[in-house]
Short mmCIF file of C-alpha atoms in Angstrom, two decimals:
data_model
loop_
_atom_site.label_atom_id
_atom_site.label_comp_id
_atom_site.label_asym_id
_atom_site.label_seq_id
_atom_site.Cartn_x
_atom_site.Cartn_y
_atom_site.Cartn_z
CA UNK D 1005 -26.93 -105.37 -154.65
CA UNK D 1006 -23.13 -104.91 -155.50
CA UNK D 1007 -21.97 -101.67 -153.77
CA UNK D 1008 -19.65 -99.99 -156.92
CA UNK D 1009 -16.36 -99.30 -157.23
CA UNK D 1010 -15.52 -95.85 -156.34
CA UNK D 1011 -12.61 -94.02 -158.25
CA UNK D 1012 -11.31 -90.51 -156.91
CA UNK D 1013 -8.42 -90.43 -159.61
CA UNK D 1014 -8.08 -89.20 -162.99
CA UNK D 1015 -5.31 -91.59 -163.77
CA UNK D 1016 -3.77 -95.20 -162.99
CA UNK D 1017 -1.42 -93.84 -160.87
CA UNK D 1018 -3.45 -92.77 -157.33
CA UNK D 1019 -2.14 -89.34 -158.11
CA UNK D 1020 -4.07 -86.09 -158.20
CA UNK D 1021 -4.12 -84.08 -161.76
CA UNK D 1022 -6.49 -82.23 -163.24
CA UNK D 1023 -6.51 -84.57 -166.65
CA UNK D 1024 -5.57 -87.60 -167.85
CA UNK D 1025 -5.86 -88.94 -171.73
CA UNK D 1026 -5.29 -93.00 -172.91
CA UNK D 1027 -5.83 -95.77 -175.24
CA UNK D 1028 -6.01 -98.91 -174.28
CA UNK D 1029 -8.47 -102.06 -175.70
CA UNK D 1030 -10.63 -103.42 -173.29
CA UNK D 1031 -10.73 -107.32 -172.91
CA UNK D 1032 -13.09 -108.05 -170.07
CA UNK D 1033 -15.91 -106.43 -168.51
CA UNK D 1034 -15.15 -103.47 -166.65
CA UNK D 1035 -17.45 -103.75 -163.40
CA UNK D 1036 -19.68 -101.28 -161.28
CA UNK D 1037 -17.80 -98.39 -160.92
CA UNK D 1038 -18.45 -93.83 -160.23
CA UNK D 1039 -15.95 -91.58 -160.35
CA UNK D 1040 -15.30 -88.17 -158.96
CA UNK D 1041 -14.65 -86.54 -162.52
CA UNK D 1042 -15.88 -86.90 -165.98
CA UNK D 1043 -14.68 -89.05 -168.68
CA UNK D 1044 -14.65 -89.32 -172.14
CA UNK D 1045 -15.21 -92.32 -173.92
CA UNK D 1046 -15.21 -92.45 -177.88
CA UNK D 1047 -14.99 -96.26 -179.29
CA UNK D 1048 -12.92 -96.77 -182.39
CA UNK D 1049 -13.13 -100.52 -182.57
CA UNK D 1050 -14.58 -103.21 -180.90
CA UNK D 1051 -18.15 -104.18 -179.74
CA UNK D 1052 -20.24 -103.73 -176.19
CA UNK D 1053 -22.46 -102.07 -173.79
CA UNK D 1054 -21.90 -99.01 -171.40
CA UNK D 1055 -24.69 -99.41 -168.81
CA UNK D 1056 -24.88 -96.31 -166.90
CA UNK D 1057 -27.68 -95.69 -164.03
CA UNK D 1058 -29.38 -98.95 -165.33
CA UNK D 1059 -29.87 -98.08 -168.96
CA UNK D 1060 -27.55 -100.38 -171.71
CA UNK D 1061 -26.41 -98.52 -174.37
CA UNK D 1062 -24.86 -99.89 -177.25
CA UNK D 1063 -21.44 -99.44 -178.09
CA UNK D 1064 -19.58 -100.00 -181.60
CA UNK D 1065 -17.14 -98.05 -183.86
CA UNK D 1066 -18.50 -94.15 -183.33
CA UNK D 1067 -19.94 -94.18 -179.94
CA UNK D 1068 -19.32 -91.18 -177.63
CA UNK D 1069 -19.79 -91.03 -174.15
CA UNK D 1070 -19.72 -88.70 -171.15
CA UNK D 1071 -20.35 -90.26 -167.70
CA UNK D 1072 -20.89 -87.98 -164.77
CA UNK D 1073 -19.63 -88.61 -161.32
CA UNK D 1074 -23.72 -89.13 -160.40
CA UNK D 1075 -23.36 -92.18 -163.16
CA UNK D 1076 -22.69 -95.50 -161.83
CA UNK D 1077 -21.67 -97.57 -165.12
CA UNK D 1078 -19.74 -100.67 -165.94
CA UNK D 1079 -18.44 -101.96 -169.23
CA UNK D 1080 -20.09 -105.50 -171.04
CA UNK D 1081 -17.62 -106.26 -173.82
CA UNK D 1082 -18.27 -108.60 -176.92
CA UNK D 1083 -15.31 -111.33 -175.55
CA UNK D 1084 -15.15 -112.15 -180.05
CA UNK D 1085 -14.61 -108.06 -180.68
CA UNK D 1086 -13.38 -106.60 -177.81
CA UNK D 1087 -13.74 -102.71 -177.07
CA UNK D 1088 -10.68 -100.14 -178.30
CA UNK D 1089 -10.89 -97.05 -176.51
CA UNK D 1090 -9.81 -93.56 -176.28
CA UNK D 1091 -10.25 -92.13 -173.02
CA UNK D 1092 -10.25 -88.39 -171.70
CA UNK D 1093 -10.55 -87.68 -167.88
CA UNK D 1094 -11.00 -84.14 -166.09
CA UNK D 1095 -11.98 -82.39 -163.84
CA UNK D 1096 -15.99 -81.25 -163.25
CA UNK D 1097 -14.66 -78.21 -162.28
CA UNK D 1098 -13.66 -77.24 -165.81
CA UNK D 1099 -17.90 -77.26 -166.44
CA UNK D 1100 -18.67 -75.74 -163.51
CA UNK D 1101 -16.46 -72.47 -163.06
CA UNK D 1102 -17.12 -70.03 -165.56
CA UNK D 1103 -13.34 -68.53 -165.61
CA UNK D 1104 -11.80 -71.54 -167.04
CA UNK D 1105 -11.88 -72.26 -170.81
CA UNK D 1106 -14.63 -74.65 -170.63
CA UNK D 1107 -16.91 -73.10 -168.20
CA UNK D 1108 -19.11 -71.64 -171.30
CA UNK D 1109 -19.94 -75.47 -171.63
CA UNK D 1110 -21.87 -75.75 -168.82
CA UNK D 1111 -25.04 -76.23 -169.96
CA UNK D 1112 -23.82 -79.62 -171.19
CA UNK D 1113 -23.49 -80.16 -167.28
CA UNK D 1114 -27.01 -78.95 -166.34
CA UNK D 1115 -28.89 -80.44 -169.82
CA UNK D 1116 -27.59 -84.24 -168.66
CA UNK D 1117 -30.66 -85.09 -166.63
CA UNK D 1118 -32.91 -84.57 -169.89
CA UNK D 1119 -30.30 -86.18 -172.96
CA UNK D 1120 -28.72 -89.21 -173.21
CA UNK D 1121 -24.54 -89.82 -171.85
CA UNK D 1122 -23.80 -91.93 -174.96
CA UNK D 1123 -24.85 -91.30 -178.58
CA UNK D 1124 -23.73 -92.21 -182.31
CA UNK D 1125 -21.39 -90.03 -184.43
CA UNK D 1126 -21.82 -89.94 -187.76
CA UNK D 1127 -18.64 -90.66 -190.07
CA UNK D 1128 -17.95 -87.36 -190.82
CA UNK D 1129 -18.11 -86.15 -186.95
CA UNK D 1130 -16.20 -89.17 -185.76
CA UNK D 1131 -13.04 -88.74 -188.18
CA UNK D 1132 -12.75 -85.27 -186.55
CA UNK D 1133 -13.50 -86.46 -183.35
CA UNK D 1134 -11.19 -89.89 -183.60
CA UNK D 1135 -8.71 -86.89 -184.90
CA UNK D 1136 -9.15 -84.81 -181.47
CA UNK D 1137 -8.33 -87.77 -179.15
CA UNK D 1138 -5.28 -88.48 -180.98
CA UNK D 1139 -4.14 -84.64 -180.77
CA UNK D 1140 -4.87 -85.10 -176.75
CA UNK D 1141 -3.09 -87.56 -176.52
CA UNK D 1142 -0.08 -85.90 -178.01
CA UNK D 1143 -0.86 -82.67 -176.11
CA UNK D 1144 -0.94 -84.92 -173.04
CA UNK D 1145 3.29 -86.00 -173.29
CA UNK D 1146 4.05 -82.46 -174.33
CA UNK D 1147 5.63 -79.56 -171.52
CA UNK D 1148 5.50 -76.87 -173.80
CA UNK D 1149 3.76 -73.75 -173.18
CA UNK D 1150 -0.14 -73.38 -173.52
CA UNK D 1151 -0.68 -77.06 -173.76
CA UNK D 1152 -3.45 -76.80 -171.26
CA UNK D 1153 -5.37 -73.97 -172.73
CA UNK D 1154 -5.41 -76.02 -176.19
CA UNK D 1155 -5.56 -79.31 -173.92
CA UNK D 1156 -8.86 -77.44 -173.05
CA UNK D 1157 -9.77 -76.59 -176.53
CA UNK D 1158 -9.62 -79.34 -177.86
CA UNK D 1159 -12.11 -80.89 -175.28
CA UNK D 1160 -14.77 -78.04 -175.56
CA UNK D 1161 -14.59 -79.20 -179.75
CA UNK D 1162 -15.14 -83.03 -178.33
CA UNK D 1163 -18.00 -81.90 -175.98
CA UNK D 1164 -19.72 -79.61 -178.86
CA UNK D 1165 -19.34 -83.04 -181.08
CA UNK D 1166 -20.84 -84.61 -178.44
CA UNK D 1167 -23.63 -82.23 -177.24
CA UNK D 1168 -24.62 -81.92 -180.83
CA UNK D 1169 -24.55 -85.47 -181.98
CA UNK D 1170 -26.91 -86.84 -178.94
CA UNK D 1171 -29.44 -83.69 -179.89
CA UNK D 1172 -30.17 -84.69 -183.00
CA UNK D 1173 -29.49 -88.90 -182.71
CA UNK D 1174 -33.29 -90.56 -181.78
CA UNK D 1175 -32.32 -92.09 -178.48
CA UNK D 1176 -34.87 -95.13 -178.84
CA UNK D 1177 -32.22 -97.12 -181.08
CA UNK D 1178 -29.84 -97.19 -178.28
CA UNK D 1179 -31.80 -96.89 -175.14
CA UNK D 1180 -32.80 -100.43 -173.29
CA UNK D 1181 -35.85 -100.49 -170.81
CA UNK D 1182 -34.92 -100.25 -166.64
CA UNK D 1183 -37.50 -99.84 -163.83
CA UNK D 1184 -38.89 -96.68 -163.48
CA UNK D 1185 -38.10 -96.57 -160.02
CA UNK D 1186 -34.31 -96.82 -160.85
CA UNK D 1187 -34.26 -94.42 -163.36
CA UNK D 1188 -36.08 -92.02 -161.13
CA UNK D 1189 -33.26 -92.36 -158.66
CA UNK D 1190 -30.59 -91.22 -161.04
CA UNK D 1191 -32.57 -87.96 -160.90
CA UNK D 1192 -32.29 -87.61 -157.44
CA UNK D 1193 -28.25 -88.37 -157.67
CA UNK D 1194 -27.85 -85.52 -160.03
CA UNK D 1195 -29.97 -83.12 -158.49
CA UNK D 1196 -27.77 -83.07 -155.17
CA UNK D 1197 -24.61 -83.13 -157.31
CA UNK D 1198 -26.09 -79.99 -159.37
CA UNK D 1199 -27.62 -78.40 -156.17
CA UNK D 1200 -25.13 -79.57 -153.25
CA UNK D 1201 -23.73 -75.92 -152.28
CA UNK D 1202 -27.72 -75.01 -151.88
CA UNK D 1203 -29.85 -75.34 -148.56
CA UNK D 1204 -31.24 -78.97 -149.45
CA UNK D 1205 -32.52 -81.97 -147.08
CA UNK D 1206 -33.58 -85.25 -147.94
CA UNK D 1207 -37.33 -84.59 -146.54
CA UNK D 1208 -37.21 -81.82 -149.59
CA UNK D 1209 -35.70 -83.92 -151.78
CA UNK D 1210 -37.87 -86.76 -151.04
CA UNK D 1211 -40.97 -84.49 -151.15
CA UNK D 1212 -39.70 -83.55 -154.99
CA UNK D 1213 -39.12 -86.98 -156.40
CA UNK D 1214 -42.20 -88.79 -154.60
CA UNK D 1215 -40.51 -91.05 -152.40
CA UNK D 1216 -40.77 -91.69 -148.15
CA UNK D 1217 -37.59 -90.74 -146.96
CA UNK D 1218 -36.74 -94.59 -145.87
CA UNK D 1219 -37.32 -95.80 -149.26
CA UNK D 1220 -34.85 -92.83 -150.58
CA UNK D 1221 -32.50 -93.57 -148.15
CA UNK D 1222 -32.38 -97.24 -149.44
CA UNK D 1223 -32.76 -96.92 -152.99
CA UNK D 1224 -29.20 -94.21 -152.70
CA UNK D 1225 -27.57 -96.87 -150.71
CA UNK D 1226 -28.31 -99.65 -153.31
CA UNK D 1227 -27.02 -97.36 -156.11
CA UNK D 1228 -24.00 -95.60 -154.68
CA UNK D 1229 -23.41 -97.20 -151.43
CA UNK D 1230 -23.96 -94.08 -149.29
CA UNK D 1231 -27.28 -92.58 -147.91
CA UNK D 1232 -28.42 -89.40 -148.42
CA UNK D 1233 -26.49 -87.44 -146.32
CA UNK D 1234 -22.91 -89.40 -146.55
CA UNK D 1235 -23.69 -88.86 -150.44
CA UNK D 1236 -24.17 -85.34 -149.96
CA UNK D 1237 -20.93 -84.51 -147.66
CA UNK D 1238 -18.91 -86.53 -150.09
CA UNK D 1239 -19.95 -84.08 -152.88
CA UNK D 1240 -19.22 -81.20 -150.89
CA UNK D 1241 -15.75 -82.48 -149.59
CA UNK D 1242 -15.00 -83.08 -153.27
CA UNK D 1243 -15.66 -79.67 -154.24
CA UNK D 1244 -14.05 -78.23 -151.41
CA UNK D 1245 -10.90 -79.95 -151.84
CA UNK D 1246 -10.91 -78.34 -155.42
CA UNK D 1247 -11.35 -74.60 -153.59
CA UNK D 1248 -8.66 -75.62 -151.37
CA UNK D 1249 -6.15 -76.13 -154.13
CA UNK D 1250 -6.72 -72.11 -154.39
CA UNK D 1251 -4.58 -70.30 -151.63
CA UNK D 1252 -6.67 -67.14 -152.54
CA UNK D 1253 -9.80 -69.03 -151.37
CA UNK D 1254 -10.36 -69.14 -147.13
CA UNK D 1255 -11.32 -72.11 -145.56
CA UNK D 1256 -14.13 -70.59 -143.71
CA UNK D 1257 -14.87 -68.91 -147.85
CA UNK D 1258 -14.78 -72.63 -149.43
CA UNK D 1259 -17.10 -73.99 -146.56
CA UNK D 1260 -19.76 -71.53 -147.15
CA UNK D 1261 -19.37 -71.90 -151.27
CA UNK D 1262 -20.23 -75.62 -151.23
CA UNK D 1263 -23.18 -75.03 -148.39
CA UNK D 1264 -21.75 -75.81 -145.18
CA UNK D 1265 -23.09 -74.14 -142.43
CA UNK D 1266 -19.78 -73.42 -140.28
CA UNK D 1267 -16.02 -74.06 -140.80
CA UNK D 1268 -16.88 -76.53 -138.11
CA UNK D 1269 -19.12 -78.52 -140.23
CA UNK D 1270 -16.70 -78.66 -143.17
CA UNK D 1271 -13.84 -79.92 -140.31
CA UNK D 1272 -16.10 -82.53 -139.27
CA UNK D 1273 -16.83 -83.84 -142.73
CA UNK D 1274 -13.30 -83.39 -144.11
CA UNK D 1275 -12.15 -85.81 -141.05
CA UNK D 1276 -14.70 -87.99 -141.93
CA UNK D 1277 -13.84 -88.53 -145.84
CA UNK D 1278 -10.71 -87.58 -146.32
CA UNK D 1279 -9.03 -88.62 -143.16
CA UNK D 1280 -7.40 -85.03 -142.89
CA UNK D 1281 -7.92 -81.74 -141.51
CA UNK D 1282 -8.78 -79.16 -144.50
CA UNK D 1283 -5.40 -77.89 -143.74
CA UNK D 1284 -2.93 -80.15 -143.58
CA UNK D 1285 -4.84 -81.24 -147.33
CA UNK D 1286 -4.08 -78.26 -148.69
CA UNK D 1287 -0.28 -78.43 -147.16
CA UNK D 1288 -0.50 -81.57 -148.75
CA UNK D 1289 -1.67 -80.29 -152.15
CA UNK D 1290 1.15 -77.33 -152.07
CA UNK D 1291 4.07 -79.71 -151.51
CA UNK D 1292 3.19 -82.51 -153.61
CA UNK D 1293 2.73 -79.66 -156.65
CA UNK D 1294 6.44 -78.48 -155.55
CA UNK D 1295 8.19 -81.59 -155.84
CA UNK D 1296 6.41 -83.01 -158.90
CA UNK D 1297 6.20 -79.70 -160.68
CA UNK D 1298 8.99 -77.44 -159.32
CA UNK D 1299 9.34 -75.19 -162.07
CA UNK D 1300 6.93 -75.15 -163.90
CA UNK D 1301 4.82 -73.54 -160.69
CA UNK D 1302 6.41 -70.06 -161.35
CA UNK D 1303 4.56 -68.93 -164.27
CA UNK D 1304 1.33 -70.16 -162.73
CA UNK D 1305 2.27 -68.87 -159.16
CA UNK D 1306 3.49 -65.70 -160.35
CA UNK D 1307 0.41 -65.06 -161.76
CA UNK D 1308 -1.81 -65.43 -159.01
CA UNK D 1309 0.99 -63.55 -157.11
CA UNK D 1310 -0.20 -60.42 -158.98
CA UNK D 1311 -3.79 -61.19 -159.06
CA UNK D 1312 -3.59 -61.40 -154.70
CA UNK D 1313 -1.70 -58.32 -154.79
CA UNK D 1314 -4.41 -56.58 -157.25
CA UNK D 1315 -6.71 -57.78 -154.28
CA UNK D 1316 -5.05 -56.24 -151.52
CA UNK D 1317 -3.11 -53.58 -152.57
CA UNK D 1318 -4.59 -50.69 -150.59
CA UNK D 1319 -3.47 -53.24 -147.00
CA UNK D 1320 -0.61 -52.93 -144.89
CA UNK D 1321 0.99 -56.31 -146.69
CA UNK D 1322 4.14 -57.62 -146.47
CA UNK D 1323 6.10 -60.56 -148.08
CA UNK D 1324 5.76 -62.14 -144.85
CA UNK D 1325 1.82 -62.23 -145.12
CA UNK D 1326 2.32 -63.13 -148.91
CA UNK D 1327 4.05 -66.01 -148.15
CA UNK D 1328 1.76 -67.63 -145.19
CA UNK D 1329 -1.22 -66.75 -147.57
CA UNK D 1330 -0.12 -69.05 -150.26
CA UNK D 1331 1.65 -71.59 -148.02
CA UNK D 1332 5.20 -71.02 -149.08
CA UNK D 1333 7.87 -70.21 -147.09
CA UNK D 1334 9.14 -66.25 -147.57
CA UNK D 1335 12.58 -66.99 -149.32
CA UNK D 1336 11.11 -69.22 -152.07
CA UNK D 1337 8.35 -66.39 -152.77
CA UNK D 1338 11.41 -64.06 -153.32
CA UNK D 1339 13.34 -66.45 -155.34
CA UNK D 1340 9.71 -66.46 -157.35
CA UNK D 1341 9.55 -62.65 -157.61
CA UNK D 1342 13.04 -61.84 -158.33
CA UNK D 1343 13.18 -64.19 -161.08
CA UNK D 1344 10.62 -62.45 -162.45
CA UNK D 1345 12.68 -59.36 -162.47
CA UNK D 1346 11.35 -57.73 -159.49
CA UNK D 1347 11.12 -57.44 -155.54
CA UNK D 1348 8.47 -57.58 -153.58
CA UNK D 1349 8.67 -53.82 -152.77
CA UNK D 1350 8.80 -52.96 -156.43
CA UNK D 1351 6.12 -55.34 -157.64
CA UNK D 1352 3.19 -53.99 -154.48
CA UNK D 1353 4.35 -50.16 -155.25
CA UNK D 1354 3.79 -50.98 -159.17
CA UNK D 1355 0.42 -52.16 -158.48
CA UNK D 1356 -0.12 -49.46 -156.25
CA UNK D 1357 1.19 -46.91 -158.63
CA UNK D 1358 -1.54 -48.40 -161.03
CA UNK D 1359 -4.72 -48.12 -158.90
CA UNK D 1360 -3.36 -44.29 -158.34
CA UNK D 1361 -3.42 -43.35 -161.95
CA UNK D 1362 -6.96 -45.30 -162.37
CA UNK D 1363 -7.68 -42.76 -159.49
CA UNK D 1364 -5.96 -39.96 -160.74
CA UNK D 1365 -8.24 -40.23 -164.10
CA UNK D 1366 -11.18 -41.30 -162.89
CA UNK D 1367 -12.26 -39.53 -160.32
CA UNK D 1368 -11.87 -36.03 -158.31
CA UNK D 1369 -10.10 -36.69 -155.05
CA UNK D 1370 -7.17 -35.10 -154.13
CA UNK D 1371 -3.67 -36.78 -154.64
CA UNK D 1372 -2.82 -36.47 -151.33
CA UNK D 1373 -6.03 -38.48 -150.81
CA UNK D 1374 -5.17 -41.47 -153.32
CA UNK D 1375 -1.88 -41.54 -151.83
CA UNK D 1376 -3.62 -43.01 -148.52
CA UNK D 1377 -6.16 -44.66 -150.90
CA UNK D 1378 -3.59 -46.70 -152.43
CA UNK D 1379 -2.12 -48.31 -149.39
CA UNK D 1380 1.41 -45.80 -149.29
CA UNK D 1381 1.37 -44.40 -145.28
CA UNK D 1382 3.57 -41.45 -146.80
CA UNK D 1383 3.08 -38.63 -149.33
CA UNK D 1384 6.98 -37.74 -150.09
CA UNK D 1385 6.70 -41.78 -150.45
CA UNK D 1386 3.92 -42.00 -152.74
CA UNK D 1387 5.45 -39.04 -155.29
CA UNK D 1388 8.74 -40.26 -155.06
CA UNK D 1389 7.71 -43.45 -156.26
CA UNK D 1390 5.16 -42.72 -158.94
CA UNK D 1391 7.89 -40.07 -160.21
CA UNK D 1392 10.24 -43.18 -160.44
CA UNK D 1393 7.97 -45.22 -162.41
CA UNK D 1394 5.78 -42.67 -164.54
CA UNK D 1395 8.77 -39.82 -164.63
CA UNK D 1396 6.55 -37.26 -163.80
CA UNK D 1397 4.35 -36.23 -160.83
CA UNK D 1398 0.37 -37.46 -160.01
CA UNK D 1399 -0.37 -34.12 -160.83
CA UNK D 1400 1.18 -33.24 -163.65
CA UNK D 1401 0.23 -37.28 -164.81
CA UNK D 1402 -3.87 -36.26 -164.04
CA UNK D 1403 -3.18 -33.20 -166.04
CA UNK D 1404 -1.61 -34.63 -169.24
CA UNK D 1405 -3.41 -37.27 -169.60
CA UNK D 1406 -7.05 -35.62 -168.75
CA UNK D 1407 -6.48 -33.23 -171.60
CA UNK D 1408 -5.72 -35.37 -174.37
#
């Protein structure tokens, strides 16, 4: 049994990113290979098979796939017609989080167990869709602004193509036989990548899919080259590591999200496949998105800036504790905020100033009571400051604006 390739990278490069769009033609087989994200595959040219988790599916001008990273697949090409492919790769993360732009996709995600990862467009869907790849790839060379909110739009119209196209396409044209018994694995791989944050243990998981635990044990190490549990601390490294790209998320918060018991247990396993404390990744994440992306970090770090501020507005919070939350040093979060317009002072105090006047018109406590509520530790403060920004006091503000 040939253990397969595993790829943690989005790109050629052994960098991280969160996407990565080419064309290239294929002209030998690809081999065994799973990857940590999910990738796109639409064929414009060329002839071949994509066998994923056993099954061979044909491929020819039109065909569309998604592989998961619980598909283990490798590429047969026609050596005559060789394969021409466009290729999208992302993160799962887009599928799986509900605030980004895809995460109203997910039921693609949860459906795959049930519907086939490769189908047939017909012409009229693969024009468009041919179209889409080409605009990605574009989108993917550009640095102007919003090109990853339509970068993402552009892949939710791919996926609908996709999702809709495999629906309606009869399956048993493209669909070669495999063992049961290998087919039935692949649904225990993509239940513990669906339910890997959950309370789960291979006697359960053996109980559910019929098999003794030693024969589960073997038929995951044939498949992906890790047992049960190696398999399932992988997955839950993997999504950590995406948490820990968050400074707003603790590392005691992302070890309980993706169903470690302790911050222990996520130490231990962190060690183990990443070679690194949870920390010094995260250090590691930070400075290698300063120095590649310098810039172009301030509108995204000013935003979440505001956002941990909205969070704890009401604490005793100082640039000092800004800066150590998000891992940056305390001059380079000023050099942030003042070219923004503002100081750190000025931007906590508008924030504050903003929860007051929700409080002011929303409810009945006193001002001197909001004052406190709002995180100010002085009154002649707190009026001072909101008669700065709104040019008249709370109480003439709660007045005003309650009897319009």
């Amino acid at each position: 049994m040939v253990t397969p390739i595993f790829i943690s990278y989005q790109n050629y490069f052994g960098t991280k990113s969160s996407y990565f769009v080419d064309f290239n033609t294929l002209q030998s087989d690809f081999p065994l290979h799973r990857h940590s994200f999910i990738e796109l595959e639409l064929i414009v040219g060329g002839m071949g098979k994509n066998i994923i988790n056993g099954f061979a599916y044909n491929l020819s001008e039109g065909s569309l796939s998604m592989t998961l990273p619980w598909h283990v697949h490798e590429l047969i090409i026609n050596k005559e017609n060789p394969l021409q492919i466009h290729k999208c790769n992302f993160d799962v993360e887009f599928l799986i989080n509900k605030d980004t732009p895809l995460g109203e996709l997910n039921d693609i995600l949860t459906q795959s167990i049930h519907l086939p990862p490769v189908t047939k467009l017909d012409e009229k869907s693969f024009q468009k869709v041919r179209q889409l790849f080409t605009d990605l790839q574009e989108e993917y060379r550009d640095t102007r602004q919003w090109k990853d909110t339509l970068f993402a739009v552009k892949i939710a119209e791919i996926l609908i193509y996709f999702d809709r196209s495999r629906k309606n396409l009869s399956q048993d044209n493209i669909k070669e036989n495999t063992e049961p018994d290998n087919f039935n694995i692949w649904k225990v791989i993509e239940y513990i990548h669906t339910s890997f944050n959950q309370e789960i243990s291979i006697h359960e998981i053996a109980d559910k899919f019929h098999y003794s635990e030693n024969h589960l044990n073997k038929l995951l190490k044939d498949n992906v080259g890790l047992n049960f549990f190696d398999l399932l601390q992988e997955i839950r490294v993997r999504n950590a590591s995406t948490l820990l790209m968050s400074s707003i998320v603790s590392i005691q918060d992302a070890a309980s999200m993706v169903g470690f018991h302790s911050r222990d247990g996520l130490y231990r396993a962190f060690e183990k496949v990443k070679g690194i404390s949870p920390e010094k990744y995260r250090k590691t994440v930070v400075e290698n998105a300063q120095r590649l992306n310098y810039q172009n970090t301030y509108p995204i770090l000013y935003a979440q800036i505001i956002y941990y501020l909205h969070l704890h507005y009401k604490e005793d919070i100082t640039l000092v504790d800004l800066a150590q939350a998000f891992h940056y040093n305390r001059t380079y979060f000023s050099k942030i905020l003042l070219e923004n317009g503002k100081s750190f002072t000025d931007m906590l105090q508008e924030i504050r100033i903003y929860h007051a006047c929700t409080q002011l018109l929303t409810t009945d406590n006193m001002v001197n009571e909001i004052c406190f509520n709002v995180g100010f530790s002085s009154v002649k403060t707190f009026y001072r400051t909101f008669k700065k920004l709104k040019g008249i006091t709370p109480g003439k503000f709660r007045l005003e604006n309650m009897t319009v």
